[in-house]
Short mmCIF file of N, CA and C in Angstrom, two decimals:
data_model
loop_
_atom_site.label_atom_id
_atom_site.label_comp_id
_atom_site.label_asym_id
_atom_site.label_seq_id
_atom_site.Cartn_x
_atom_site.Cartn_y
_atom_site.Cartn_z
N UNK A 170 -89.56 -58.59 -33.02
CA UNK A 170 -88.22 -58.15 -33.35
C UNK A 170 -87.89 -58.54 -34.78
N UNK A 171 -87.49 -57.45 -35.78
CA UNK A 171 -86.95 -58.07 -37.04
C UNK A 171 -85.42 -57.94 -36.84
N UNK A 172 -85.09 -59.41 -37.32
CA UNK A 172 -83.66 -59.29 -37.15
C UNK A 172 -82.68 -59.19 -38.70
N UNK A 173 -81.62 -59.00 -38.92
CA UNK A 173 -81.07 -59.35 -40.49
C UNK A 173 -79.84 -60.19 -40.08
N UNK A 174 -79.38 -61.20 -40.54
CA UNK A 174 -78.17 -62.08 -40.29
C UNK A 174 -77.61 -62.10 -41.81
N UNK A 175 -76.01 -61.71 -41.26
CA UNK A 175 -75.37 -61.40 -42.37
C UNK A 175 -74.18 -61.94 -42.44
N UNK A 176 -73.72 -62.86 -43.31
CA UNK A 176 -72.02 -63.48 -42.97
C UNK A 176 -71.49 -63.43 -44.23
N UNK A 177 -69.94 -63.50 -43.91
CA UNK A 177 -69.01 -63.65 -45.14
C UNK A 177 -68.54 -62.23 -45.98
N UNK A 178 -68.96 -61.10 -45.28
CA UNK A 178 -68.92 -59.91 -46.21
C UNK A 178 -67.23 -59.92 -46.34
N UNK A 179 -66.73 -60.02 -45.80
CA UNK A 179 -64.96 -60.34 -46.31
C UNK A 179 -64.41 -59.18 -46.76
N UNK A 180 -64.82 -58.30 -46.16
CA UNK A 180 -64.23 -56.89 -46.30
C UNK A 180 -65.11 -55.90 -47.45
N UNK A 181 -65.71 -56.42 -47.81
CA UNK A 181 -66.41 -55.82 -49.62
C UNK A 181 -67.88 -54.64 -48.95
N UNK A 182 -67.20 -53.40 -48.90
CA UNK A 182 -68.19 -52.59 -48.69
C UNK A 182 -69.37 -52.14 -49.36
N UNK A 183 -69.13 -52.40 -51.19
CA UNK A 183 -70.76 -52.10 -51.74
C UNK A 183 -71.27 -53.22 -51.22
N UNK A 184 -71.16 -54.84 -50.55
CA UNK A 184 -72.13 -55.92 -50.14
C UNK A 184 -72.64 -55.02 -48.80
N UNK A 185 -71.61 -54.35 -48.14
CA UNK A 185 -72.12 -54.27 -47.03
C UNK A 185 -73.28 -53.35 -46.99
N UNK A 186 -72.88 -52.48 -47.94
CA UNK A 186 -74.05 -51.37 -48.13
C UNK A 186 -75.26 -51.26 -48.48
N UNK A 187 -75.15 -52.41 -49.68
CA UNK A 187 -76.45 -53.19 -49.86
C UNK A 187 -77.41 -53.91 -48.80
N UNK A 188 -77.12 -54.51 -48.00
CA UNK A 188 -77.34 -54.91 -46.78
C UNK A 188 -77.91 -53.88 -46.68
N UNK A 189 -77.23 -53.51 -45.46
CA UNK A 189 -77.74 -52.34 -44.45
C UNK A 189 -78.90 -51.56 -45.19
N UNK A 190 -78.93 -51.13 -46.63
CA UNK A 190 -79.48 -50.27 -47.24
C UNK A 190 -80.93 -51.06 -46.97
N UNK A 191 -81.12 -52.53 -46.93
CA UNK A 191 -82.04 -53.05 -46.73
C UNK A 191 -82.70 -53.46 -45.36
N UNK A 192 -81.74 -53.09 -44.57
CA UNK A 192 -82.02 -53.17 -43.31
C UNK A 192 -82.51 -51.65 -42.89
N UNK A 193 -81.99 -50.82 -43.02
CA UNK A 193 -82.48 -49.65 -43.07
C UNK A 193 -83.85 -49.43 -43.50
N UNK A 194 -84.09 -49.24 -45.12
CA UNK A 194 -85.35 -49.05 -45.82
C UNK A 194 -86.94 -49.70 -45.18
N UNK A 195 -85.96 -51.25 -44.50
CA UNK A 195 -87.26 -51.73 -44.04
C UNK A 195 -87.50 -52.00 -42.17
N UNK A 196 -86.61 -51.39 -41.73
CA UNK A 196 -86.89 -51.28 -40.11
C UNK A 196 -86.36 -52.17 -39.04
N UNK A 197 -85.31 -52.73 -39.58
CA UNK A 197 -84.88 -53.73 -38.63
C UNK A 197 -84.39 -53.41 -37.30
N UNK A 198 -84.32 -54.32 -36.35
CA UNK A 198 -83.83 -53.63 -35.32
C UNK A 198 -82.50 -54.21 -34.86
N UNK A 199 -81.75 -55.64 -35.52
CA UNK A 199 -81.02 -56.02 -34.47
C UNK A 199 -79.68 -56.78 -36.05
N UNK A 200 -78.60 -56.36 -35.99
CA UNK A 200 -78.20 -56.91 -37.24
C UNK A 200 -76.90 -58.01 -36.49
N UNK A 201 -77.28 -58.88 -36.88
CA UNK A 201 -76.34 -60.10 -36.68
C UNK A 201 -75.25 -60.79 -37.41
N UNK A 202 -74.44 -60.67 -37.22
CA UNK A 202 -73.25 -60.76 -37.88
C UNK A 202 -72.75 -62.01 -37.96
N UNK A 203 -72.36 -62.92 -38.59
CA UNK A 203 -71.96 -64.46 -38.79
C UNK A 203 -70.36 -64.29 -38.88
N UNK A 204 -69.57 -63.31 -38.68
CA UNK A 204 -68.08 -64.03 -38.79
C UNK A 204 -67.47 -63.32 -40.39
N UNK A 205 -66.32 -63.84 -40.78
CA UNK A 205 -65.81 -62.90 -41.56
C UNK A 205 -65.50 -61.81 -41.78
N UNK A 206 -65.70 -61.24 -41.45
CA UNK A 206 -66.33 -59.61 -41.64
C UNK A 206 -65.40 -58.36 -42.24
N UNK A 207 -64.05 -58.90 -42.00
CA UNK A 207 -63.39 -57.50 -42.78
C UNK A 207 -62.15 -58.54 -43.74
N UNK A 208 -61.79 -59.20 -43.45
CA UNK A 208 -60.52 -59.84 -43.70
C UNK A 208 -60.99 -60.77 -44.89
N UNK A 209 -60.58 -60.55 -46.41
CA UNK A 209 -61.13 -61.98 -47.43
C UNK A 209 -60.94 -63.24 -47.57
N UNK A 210 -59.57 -63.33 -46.74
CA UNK A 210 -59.52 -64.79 -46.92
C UNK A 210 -58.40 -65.55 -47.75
N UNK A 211 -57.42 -65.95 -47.55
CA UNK A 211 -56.49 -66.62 -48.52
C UNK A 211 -56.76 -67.32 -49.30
N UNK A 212 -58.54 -68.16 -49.47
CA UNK A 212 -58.61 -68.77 -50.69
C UNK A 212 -59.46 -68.00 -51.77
N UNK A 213 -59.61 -67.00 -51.08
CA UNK A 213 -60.93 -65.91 -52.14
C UNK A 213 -59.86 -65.25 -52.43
N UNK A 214 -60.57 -64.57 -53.56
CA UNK A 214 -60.18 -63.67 -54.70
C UNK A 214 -59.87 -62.38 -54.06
N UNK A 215 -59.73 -61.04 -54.40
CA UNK A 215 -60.06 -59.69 -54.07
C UNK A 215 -61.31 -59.33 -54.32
N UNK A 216 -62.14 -59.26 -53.40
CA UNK A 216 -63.62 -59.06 -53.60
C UNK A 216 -63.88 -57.39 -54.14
N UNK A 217 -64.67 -57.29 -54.87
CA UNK A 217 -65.11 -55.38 -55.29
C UNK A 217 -65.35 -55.12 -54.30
N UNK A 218 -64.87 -53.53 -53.77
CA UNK A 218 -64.72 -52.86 -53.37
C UNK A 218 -64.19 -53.56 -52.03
N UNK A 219 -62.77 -53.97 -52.05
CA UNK A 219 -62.32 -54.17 -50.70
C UNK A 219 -61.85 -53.11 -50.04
N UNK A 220 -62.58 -52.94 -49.04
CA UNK A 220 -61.95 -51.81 -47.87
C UNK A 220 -62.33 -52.16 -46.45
N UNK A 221 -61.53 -52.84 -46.06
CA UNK A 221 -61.87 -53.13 -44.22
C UNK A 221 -61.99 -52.37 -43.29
N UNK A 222 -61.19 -50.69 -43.14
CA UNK A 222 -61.22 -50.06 -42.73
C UNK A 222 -62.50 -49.44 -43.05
N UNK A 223 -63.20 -49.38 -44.00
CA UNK A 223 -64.17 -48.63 -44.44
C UNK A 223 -65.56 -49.10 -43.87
N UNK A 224 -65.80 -50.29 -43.80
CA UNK A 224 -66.68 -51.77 -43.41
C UNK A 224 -66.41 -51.57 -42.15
N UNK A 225 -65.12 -51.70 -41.20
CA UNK A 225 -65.30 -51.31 -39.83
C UNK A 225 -65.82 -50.22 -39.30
N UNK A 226 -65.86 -49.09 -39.73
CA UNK A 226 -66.30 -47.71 -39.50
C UNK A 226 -67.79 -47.47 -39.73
N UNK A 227 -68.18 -48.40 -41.03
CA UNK A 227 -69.93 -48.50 -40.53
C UNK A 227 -70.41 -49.02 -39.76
N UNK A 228 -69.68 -50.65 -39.78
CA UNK A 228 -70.63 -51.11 -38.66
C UNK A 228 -70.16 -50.73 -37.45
N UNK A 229 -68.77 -49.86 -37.11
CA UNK A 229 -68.78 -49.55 -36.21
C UNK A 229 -70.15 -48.24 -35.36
N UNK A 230 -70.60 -47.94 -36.61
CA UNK A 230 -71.77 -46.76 -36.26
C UNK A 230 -73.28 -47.29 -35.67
N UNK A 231 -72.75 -48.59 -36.05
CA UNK A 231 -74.29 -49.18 -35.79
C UNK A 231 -73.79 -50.03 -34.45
N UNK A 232 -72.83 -49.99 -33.98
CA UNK A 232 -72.57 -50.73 -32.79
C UNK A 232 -73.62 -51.29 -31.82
N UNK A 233 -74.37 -50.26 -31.53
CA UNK A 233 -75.53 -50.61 -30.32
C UNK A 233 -76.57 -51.84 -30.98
N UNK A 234 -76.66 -51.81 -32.10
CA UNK A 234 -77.72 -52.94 -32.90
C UNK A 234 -76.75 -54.24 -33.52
N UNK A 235 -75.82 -54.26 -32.89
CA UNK A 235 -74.96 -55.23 -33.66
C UNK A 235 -74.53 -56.82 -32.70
N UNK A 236 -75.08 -58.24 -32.96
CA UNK A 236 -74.20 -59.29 -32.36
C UNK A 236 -73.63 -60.11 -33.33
N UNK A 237 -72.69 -59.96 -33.04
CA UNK A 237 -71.54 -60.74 -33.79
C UNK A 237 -70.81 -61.64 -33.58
N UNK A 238 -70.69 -63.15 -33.87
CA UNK A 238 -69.78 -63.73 -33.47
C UNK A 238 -68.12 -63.83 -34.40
N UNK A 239 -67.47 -64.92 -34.03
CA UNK A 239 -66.19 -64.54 -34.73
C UNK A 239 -66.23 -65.86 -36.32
N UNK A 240 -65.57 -65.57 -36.99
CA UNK A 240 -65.47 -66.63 -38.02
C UNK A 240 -64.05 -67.15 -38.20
N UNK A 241 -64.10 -68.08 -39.07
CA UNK A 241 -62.87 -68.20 -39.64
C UNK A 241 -61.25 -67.34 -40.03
N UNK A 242 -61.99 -66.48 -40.68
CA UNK A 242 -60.84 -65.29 -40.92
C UNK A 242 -60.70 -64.19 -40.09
N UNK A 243 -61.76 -63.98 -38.85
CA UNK A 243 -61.62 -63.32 -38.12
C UNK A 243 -60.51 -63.03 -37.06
N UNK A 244 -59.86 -61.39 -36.83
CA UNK A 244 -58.31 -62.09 -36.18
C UNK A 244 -58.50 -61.05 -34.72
N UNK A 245 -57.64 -60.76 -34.38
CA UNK A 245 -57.41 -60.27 -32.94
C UNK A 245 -57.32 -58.61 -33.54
N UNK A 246 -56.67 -58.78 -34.38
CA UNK A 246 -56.32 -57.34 -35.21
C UNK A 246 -57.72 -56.57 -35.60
N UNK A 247 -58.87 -57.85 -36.36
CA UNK A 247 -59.93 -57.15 -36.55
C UNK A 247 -60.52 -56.92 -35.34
N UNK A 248 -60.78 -58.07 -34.61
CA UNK A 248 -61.17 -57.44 -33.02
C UNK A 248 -60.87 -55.18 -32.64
N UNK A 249 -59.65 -55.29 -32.61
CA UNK A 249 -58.97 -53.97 -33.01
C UNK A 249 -59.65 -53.00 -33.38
N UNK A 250 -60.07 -53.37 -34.26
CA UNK A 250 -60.87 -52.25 -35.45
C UNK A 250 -62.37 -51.69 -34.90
N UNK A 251 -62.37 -52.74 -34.41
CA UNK A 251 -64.21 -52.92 -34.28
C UNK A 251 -64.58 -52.53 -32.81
N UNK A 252 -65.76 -51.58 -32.43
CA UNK A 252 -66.56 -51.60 -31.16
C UNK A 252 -67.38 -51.98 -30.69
N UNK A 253 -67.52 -53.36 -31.56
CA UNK A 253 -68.25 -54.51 -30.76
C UNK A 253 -67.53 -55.56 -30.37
N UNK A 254 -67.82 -57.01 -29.80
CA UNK A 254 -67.41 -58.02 -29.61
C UNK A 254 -67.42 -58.95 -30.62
N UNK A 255 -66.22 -59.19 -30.86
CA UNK A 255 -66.65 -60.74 -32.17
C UNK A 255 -65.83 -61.67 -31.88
N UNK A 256 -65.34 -62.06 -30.43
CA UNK A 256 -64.62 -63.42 -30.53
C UNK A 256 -65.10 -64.45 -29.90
N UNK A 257 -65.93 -64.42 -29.70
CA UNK A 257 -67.03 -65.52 -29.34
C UNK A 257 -67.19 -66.65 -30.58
N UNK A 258 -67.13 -68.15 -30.64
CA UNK A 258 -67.50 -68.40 -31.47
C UNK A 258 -69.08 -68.79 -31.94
N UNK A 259 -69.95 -68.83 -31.02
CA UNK A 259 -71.63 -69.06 -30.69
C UNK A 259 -72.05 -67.59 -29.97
N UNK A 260 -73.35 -67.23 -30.11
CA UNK A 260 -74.27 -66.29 -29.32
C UNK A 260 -75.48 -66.70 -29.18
N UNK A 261 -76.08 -67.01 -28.48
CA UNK A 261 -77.91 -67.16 -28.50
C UNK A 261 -78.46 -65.96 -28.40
N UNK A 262 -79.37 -65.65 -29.50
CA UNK A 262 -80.26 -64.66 -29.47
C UNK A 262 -81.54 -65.17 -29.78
N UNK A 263 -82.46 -64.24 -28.60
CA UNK A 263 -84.05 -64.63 -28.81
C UNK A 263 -84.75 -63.39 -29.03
N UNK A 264 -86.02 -63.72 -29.65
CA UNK A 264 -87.44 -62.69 -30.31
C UNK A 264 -87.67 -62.79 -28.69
N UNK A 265 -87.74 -63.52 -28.01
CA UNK A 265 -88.79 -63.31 -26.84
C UNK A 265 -89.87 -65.05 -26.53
N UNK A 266 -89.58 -65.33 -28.01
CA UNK A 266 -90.29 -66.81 -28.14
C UNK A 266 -89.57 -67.56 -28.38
N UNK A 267 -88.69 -67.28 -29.56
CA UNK A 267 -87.57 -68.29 -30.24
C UNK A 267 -86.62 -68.05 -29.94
N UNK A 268 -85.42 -69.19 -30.16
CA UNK A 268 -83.81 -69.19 -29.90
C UNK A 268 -83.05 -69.47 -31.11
N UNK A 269 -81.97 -68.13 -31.16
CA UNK A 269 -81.71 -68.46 -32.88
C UNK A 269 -79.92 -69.14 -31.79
N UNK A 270 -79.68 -70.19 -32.43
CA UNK A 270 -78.08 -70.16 -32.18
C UNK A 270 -77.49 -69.60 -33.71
N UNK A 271 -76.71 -68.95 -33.32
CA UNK A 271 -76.07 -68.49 -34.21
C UNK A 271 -74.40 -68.53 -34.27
N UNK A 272 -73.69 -68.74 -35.48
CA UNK A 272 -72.01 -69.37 -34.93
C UNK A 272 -71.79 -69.26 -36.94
N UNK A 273 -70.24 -69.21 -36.92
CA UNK A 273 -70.11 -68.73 -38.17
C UNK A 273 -69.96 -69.80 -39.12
N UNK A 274 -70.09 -71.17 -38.66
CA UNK A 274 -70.05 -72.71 -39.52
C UNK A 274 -68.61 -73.71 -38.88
N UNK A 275 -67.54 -72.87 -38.53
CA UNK A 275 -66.27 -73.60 -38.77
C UNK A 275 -65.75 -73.97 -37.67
N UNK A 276 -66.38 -74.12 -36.64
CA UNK A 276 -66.69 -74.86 -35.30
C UNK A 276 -68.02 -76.21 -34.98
N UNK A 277 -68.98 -74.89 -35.26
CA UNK A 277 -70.61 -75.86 -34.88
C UNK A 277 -71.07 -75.86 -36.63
N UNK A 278 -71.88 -76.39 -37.16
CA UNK A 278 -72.21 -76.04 -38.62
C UNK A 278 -73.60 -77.59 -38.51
N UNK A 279 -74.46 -77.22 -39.64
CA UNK A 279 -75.21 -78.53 -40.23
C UNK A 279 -74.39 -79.70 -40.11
N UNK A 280 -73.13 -80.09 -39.80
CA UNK A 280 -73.13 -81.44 -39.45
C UNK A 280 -72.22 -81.79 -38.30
N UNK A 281 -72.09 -80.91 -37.41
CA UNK A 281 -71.77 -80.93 -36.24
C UNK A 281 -72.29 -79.67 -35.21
N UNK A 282 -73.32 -80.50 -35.12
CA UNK A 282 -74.43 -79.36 -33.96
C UNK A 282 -73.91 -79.46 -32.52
N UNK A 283 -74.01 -77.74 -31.81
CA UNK A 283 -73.26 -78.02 -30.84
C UNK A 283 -74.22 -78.77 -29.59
N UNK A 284 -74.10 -79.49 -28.57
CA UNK A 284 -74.67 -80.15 -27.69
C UNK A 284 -75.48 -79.64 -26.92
N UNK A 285 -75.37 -78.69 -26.67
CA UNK A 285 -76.47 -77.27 -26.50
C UNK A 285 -75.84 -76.02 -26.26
N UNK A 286 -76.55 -75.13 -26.12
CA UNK A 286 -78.19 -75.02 -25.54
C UNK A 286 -79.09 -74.92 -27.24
N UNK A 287 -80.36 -75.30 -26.21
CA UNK A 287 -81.12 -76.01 -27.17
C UNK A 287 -81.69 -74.73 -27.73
N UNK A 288 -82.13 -74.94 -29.42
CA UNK A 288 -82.72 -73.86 -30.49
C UNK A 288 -83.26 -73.82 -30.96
N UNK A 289 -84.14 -72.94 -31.75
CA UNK A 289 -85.01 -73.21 -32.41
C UNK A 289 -85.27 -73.36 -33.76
N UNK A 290 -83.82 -72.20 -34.10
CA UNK A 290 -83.08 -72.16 -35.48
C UNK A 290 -81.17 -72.52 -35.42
N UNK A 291 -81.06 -72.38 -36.11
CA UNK A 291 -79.45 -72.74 -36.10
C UNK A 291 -79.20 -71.99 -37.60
N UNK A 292 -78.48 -70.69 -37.36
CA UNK A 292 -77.65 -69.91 -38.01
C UNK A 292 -76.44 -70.28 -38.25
N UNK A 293 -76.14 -70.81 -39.43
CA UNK A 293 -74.56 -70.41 -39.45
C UNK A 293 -74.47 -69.47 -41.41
N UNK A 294 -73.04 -69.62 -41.65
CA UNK A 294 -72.73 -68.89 -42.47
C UNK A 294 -71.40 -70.32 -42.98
N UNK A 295 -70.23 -69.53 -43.60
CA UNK A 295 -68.96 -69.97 -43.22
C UNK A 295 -68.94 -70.83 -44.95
N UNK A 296 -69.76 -71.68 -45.16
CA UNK A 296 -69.70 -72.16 -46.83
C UNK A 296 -69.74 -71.20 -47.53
N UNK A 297 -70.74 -70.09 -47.43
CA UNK A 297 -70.83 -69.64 -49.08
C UNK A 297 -72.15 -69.89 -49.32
N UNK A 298 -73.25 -71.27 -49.03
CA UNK A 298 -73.88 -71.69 -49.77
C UNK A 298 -75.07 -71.70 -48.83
N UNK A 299 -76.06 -70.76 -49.71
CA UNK A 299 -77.63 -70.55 -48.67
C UNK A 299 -78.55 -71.41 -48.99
N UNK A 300 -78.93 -72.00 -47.48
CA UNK A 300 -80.02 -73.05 -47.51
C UNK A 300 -80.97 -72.57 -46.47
N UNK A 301 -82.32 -73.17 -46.82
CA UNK A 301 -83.22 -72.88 -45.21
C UNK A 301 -83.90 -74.37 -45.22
N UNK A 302 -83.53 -74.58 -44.39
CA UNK A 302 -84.43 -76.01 -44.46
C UNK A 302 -85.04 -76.41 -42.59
N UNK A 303 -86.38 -76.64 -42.81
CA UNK A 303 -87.29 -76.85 -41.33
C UNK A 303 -86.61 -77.81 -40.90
N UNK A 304 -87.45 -78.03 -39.48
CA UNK A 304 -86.71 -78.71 -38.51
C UNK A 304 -87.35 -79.62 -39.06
N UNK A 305 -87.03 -81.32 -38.27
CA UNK A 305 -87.36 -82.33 -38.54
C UNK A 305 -87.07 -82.83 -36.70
N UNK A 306 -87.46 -84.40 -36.35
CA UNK A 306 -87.22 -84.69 -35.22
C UNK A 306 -85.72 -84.75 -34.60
N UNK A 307 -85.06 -84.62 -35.12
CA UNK A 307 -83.52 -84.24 -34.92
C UNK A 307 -82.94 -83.55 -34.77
N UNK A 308 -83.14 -81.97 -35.68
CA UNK A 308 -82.77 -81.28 -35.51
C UNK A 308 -83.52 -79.66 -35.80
N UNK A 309 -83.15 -78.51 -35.12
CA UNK A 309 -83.85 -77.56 -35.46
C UNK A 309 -84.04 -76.73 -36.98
N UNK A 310 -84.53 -76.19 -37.07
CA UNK A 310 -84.52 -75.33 -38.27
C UNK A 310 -82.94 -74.75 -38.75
N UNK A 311 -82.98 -75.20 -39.78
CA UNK A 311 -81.51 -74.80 -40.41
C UNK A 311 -81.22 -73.88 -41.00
N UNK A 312 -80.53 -72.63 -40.93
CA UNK A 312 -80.26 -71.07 -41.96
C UNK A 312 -78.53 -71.31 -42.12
N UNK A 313 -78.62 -71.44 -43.75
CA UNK A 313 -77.50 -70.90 -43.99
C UNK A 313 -77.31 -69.67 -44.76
N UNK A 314 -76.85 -68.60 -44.27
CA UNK A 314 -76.86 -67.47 -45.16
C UNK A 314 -76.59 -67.20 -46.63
N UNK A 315 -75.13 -67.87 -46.83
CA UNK A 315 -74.95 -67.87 -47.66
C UNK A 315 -73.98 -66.52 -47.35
N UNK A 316 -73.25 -65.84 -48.65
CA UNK A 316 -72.30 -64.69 -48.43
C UNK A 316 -72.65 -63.70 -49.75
N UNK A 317 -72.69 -62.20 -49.18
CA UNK A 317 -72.94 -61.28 -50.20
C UNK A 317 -71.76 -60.77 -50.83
N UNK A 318 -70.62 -61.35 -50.61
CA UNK A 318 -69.59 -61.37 -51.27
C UNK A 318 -68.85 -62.12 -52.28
N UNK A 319 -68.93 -63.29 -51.81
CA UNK A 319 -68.31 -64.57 -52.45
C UNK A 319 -69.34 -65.84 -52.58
N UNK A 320 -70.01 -66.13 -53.43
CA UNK A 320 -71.40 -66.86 -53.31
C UNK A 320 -70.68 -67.62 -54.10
N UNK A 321 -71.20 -69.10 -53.42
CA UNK A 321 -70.52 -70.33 -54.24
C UNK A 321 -71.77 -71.33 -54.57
N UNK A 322 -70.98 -72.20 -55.20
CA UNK A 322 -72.01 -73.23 -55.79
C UNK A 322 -73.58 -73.01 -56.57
N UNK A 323 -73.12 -71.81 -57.43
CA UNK A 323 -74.24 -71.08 -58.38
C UNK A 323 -75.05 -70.16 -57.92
N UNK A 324 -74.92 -69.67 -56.45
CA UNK A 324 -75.98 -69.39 -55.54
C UNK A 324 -75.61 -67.43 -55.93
N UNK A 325 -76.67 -67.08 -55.80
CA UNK A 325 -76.75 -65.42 -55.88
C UNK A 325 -75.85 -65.18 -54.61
N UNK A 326 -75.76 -63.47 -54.37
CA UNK A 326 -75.03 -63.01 -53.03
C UNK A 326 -76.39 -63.11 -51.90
N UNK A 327 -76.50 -63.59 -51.31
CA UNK A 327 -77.58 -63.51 -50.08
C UNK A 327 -76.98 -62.86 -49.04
N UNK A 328 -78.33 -63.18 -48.20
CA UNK A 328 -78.07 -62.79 -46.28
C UNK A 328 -79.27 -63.26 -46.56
N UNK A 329 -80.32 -63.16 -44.76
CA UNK A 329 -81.74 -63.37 -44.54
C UNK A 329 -82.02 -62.99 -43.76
N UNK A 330 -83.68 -62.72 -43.39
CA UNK A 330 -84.24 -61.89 -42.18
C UNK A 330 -85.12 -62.50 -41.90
N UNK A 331 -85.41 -62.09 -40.56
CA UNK A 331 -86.56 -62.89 -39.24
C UNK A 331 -87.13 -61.99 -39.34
N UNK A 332 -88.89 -61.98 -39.60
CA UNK A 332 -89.52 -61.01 -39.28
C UNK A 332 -90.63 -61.33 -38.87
N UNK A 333 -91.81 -61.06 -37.74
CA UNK A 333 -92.81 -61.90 -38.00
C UNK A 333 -92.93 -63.36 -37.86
N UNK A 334 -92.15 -64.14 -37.36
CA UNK A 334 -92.40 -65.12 -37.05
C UNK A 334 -91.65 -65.99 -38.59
N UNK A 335 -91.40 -65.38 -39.30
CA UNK A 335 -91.01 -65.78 -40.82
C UNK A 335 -89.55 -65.35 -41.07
N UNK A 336 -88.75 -66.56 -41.64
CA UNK A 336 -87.53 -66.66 -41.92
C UNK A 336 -87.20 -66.12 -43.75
N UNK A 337 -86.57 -65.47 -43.92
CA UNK A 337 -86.28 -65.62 -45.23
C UNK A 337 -85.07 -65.18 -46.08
N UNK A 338 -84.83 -66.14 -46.84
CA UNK A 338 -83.58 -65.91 -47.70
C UNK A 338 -83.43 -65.12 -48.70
N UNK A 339 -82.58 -64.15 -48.80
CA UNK A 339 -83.16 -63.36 -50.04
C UNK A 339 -81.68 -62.63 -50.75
N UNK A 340 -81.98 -62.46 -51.77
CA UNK A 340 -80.79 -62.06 -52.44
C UNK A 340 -80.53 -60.90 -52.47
N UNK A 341 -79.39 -60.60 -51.95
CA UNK A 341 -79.09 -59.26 -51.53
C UNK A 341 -79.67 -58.08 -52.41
N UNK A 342 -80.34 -57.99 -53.29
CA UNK A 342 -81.24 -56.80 -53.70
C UNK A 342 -82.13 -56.84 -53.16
N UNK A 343 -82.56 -57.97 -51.92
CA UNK A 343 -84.08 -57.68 -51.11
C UNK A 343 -84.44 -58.68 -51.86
N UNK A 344 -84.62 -59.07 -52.75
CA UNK A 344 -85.68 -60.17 -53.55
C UNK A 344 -85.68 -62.05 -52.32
N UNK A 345 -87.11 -61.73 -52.09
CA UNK A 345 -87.08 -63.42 -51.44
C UNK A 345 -86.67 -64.58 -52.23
N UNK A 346 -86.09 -65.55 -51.93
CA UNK A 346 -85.56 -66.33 -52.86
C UNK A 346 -86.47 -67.53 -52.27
N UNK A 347 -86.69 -67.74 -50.75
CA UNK A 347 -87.02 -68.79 -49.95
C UNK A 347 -87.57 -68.64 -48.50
N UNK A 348 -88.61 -68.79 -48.42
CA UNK A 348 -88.98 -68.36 -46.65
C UNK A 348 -89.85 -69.75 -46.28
N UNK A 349 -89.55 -69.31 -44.90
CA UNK A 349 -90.28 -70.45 -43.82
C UNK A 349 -90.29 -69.28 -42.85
N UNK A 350 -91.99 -70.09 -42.75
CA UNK A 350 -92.90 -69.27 -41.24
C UNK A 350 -92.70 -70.41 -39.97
N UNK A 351 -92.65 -69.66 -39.10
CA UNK A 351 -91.40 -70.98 -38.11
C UNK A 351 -93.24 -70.80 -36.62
#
């Protein structure tokens, strides 16, 4: 299964398009959503090309390939918009071998892991700031996406994809920035 995990788009439809354009071109099957997703946020800026309505209506097209949990700025209203589910704050999704937990940071995150169920990776989003770092005896493999909207702490716009047994971070033009084979 190739998957793409994507958080923080905050309403900004050329990020979203970019995305997808890469999820598309290269065959993915399952696009995972980290939270944020239409609404920017009272401490962000006006991101280019804000249109929420516009961002709901794609991914509303891709509905059947879409899990999403909810984030921070996520509201009842966007719920509304959308024909998937996003108020969940955790989802477990598996390849068949592995367990990704996935959650948008501002609940469970790198320094408050939730108590289970147990994973193999741990997705979140919710900073801004993309990291991949392996497991160690403590804890599982760590993905932070990072955001193709609002990228903080010097970091390009990211997202990342599972493919192959291989994790990787990459900057939203597709370029790998960072991978781990898990």
């Amino acid at each position: 299964m190739k998957i793409l995990f994507l958080s923080d788009i905050h309403g900004s439809l050329p990020a979203l398009q970019r995305a997808l354009a890469f999820y598309d071109n290269h065959g993915y099957d399952l696009l995972v959503l980290l939270g944020d997703l239409l609404n920017y946020g009272p401490r962000n800026g006006l991101c280019q090309g804000l249109d929420p309505q516009a961002v709901a209506d794609v991914l509303n097209s891709r509905a059947d390939s879409i899990v999403a949990v909810r984030g921070n700025c996520d509201s009842e209203v966007d719920q509304m918009l959308l024909h998937f589910p996003i108020q969940g704050t955790y989802a477990v999704v598996t390849d068949g071998t592995r367990r990704f937990f996935v959650t948008h940071g501002h609940v469970y995150n790198d320094r408050h892991l939730p108590p289970g169920p147990a994973c193999d990776v741990f997705v979140q989003g919710h900073t801004h700031l993309c990291t991949l770092q392996p497991a160690n005896e403590e804890r599982p493999v760590m993905l932070n996406t990072g955001s193709p909207t609002f990228p903080k702490g010097g970091n390009p716009p990211t997202f990342a994809t599972y493919d192959d047994g291989t994790l990787t971070l990459r900057h939203l033009d597709g370029t790998p920035l960072q991978t781990l084979a898990l």
